[in-house]
Coordinates of C-alpha atoms in Angstrom, one line a residue:
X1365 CA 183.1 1.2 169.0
X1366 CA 185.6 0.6 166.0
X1367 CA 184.7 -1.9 163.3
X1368 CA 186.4 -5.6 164.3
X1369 CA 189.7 -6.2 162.7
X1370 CA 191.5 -9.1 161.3
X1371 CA 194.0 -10.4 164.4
X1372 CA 197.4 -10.4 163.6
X1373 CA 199.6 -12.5 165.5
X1374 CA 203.5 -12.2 164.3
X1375 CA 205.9 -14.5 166.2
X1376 CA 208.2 -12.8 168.7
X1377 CA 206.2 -9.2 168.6
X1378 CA 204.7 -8.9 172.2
X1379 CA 200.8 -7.9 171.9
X1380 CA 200.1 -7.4 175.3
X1381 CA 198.5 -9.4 177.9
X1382 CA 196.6 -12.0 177.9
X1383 CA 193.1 -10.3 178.8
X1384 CA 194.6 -7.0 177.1
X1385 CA 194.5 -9.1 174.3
X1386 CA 190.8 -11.2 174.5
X1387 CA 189.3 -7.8 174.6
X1388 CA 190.8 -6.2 171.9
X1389 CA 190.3 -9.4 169.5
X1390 CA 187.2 -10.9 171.2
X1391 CA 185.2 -8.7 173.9
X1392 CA 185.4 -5.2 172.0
X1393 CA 184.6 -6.7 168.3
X1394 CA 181.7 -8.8 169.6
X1395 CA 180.5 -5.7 171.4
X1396 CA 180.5 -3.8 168.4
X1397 CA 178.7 -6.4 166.5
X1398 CA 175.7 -6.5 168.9
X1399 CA 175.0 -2.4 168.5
X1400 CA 176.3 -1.1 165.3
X1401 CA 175.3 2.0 163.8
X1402 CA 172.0 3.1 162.6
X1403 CA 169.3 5.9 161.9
X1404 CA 165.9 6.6 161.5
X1405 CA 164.4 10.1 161.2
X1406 CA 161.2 11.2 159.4
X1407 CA 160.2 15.4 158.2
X1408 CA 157.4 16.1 160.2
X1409 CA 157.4 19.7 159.7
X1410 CA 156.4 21.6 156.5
X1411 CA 158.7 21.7 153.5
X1412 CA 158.1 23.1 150.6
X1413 CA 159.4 21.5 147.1
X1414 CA 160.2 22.5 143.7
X1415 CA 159.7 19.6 140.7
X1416 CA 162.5 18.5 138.6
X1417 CA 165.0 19.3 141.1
X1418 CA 167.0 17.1 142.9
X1419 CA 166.6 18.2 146.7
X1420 CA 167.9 16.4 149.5
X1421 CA 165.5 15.7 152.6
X1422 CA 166.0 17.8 155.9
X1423 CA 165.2 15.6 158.9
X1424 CA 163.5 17.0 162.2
X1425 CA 162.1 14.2 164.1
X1426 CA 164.9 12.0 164.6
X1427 CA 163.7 8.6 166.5
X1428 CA 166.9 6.7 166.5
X1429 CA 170.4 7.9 166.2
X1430 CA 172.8 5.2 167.7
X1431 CA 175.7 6.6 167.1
X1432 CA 175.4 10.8 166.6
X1433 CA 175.7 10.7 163.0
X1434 CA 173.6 13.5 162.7
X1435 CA 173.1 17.4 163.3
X1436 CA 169.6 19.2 163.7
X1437 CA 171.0 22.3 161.8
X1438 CA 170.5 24.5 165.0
X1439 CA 171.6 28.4 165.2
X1440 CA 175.0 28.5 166.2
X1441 CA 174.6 31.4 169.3
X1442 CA 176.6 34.3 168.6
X1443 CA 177.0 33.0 165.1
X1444 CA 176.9 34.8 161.8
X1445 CA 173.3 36.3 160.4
X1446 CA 172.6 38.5 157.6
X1447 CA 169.9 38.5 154.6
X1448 CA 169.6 38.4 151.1
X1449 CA 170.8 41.5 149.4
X1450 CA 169.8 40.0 145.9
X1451 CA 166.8 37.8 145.3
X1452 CA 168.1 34.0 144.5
X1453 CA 167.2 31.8 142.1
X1454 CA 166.9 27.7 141.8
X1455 CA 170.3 26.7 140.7
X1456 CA 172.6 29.0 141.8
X1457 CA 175.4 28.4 143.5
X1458 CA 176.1 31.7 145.4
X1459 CA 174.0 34.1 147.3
X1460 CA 174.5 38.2 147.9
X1461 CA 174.2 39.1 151.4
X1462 CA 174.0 42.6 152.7
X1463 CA 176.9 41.7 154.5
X1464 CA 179.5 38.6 154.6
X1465 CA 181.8 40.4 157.4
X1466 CA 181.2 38.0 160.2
X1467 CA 181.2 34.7 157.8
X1468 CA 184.0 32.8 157.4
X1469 CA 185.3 30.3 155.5
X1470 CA 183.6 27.0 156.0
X1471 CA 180.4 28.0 157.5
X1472 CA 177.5 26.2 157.5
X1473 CA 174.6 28.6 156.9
X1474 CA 170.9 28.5 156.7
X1475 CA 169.2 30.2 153.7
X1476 CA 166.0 31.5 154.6
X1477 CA 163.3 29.9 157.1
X1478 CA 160.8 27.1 158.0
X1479 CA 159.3 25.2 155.3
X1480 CA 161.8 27.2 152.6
X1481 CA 164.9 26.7 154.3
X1482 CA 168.1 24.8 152.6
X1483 CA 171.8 24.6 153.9
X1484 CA 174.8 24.7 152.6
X1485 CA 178.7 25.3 153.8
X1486 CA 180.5 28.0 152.3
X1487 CA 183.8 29.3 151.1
X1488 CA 185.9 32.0 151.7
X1489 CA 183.6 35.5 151.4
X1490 CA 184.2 37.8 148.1
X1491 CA 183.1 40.5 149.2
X1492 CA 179.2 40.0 150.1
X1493 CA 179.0 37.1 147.8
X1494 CA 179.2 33.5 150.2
X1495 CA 179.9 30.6 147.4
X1496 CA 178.5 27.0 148.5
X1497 CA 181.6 24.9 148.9
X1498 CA 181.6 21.3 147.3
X1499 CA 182.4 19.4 150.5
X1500 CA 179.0 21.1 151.6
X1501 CA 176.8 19.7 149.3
X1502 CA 177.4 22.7 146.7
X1503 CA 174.5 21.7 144.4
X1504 CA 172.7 24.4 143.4
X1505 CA 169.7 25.9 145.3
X1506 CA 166.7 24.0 145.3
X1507 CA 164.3 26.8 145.7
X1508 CA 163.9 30.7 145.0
X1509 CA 164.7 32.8 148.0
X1510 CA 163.4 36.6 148.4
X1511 CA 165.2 39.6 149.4
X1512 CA 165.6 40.0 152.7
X1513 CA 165.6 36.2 153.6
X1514 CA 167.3 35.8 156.7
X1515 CA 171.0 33.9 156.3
X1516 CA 172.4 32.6 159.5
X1517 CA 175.0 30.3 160.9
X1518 CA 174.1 27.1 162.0
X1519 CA 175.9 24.1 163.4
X1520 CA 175.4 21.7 160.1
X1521 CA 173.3 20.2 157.4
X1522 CA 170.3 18.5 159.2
X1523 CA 169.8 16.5 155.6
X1524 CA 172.9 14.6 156.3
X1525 CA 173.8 11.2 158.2
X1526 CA 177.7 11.0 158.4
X1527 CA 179.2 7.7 158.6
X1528 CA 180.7 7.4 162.1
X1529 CA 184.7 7.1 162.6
X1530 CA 185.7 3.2 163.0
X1531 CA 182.0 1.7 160.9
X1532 CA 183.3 2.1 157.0
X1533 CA 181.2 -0.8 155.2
X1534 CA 177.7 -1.9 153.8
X1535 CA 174.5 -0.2 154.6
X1536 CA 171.1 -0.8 154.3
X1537 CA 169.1 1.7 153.7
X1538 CA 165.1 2.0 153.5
X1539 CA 163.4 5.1 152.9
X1540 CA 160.3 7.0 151.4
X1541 CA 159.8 10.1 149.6
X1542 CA 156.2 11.5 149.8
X1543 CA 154.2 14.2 148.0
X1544 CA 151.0 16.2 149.0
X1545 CA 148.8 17.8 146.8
X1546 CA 147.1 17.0 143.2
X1547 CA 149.2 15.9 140.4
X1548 CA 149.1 15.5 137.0
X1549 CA 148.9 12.3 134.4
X1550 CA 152.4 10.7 134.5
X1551 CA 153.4 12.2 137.7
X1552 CA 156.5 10.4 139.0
X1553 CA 158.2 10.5 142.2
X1554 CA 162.1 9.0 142.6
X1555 CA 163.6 8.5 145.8
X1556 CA 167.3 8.1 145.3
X1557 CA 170.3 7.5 148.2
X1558 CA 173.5 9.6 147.5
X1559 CA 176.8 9.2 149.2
X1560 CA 179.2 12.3 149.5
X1561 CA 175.9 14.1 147.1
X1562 CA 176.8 11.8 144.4
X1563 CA 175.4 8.2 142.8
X1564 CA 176.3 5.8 145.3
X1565 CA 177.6 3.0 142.7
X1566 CA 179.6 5.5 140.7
X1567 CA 177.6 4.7 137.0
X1568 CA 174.6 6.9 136.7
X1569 CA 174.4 10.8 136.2
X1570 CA 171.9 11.3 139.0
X1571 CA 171.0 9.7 142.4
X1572 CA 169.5 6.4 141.3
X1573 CA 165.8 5.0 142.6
X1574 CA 163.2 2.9 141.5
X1575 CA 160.9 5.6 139.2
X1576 CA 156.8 5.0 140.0
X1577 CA 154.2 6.6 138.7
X1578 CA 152.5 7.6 141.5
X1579 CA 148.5 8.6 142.5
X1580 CA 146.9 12.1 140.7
X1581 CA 144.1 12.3 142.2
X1582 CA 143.0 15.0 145.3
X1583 CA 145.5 16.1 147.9
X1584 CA 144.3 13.5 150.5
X1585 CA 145.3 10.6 148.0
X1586 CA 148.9 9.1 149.0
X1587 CA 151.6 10.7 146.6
X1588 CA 154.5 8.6 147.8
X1589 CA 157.5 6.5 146.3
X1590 CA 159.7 4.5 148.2
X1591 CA 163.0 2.2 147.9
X1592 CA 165.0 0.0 149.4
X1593 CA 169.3 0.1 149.0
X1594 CA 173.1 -1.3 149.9
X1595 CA 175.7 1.0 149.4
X1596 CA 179.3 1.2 150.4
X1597 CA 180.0 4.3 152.7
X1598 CA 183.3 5.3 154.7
X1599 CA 183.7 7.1 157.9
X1600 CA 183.1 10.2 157.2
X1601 CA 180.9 9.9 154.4
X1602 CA 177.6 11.6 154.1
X1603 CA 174.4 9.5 153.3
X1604 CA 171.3 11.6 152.4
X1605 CA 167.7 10.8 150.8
X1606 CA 167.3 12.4 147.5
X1607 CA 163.9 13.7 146.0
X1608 CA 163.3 13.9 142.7
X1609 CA 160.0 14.6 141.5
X1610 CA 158.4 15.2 137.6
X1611 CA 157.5 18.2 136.1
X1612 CA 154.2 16.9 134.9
X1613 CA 152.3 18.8 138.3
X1614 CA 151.8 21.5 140.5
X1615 CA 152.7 20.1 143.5
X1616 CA 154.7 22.7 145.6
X1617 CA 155.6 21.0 149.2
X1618 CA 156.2 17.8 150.9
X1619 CA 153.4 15.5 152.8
X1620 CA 153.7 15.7 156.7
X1621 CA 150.5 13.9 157.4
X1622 CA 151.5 11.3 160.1
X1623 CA 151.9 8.4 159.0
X1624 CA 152.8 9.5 155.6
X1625 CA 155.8 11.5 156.0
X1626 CA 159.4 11.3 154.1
X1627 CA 161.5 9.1 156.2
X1628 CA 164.3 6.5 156.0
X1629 CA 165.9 3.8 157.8
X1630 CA 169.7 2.8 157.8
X1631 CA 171.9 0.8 159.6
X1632 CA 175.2 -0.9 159.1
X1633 CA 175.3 -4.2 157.7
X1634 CA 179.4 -5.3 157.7
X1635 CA 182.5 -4.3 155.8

């Protein structure tokens, strides 16, 4: 259902009929206004983390997704596979597979598995080398991957919400970034919304998010950091939950306890 738009009545132009009319102007805009857009997914499963990295959550317990904004990141059947030829490191922006010959250009692909998988799109092959596209989130990686790491085709970036076509406008967004394990004095946690994998007002250098010190004590304390935002996105945009977490600990993965887990909230809020 497309955002409602300004009526514009011009004298002599014929519009239609009358109830052709009322719908378009009246019925369909009020309709829209009653259901618009919104998401709500949590990562329930395990996910391992690396500190002072910005790494953008992967959802896989998706409660409420109005209006399929959102992919799970599933195996494309028949798709491309292969695996790590050379061992990658956090930052890079290409991988080495043993071979690229059934990847193509604007693939989404899956680096390695479970709790150390990440996703990105690609460009064109060069040779084995696949290159992380920046229309795909082409940050570097967020994590180390070993040789012989599977690399497979899947249908999109499960991290991402995309704006739905017609519903450009405001958004509130609510989410929570959480960390398990025991940290260290000064251990801080920073959730941060990004549109289109940049700062969603344009100003800062990073993601931006309210910066806590959070909880050091044992791995059953709460680690967890949460923030509340309105930002501007356009059909077709990308919204995703950013993690950001000191270097002051050893903390290596994600909470999952329920109750406890990352998460966030969104829905639109008018143009």
């Amino acid at each position: 259902m497309p955002v409602p738009q300004i009526p514009d009545f011009r004298p002599g132009v014929v519009v239609g009929t009358v109830p052709d009319v009322l719908n378009e102007f009246l019925r369909d805009p009020m309709t829209a206004l009653l259901d618009p857009p919104s998401f709500v997914a949590r990562r329930t499963s395990a996910w391992n983390l690396t500190e002072n990295v910005h790494q953008n959550v992967p959802w896989d317990s998706v409660s409420e997704d109005s209006h399929s904004g959102w992919v799970s990141g599933a195996v494309v059947g028949g798709g491309a596979s292969s695996t790590l030829s050379v061992a990658a490191a956090v930052a890079d922006n290409s991988i080495t597979v043993a071979s690229a010959a059934s990847f193509s250009s604007g693939d989404w692909i899956r680096i390695d598995t479970g709790a150390n998988a990440e996703y990105r799109r690609i460009s064109a092959p060069a040779g084995n080398v696949l290159t992380f596209s920046a229309t795909g989130g082409g940050t570097g990686l967020a994590r180390t991957h070993s040789i012989g790491a599977a690399v497979t085709e899947v249908d999109g970036d499960p991290t991402r919400y995309t704006v739905p076509d017609g519903w450009s406008g405001w958004w509130l967004v609510d989410a929570v970034v959480s960390l398990s394990g025991t940290g260290a004095a000064g251990l801080v946690a920073i959730p941060g919304v990004s549109v289109n994998n940049q700062s969603q007002t344009g100003e800062g250098n990073a993601w931006e998010g309210c910066e806590p010190f959070v909880p050091t004590g044992a791995s059953t304390e709460p680690k967890h950091a949460n923030g509340t935002w309105r930002i501007y996105a356009a059909e077709g945009e990308r919204v995703q939950l950013d993690l950001w977490f000191s270097t002051e600990s050893a903390i290596t993965a994600a909470d999952v306890t329920t109750g406890r887990e990352c998460r966030i909230g969104l829905v639109w809020d008018g143009v």
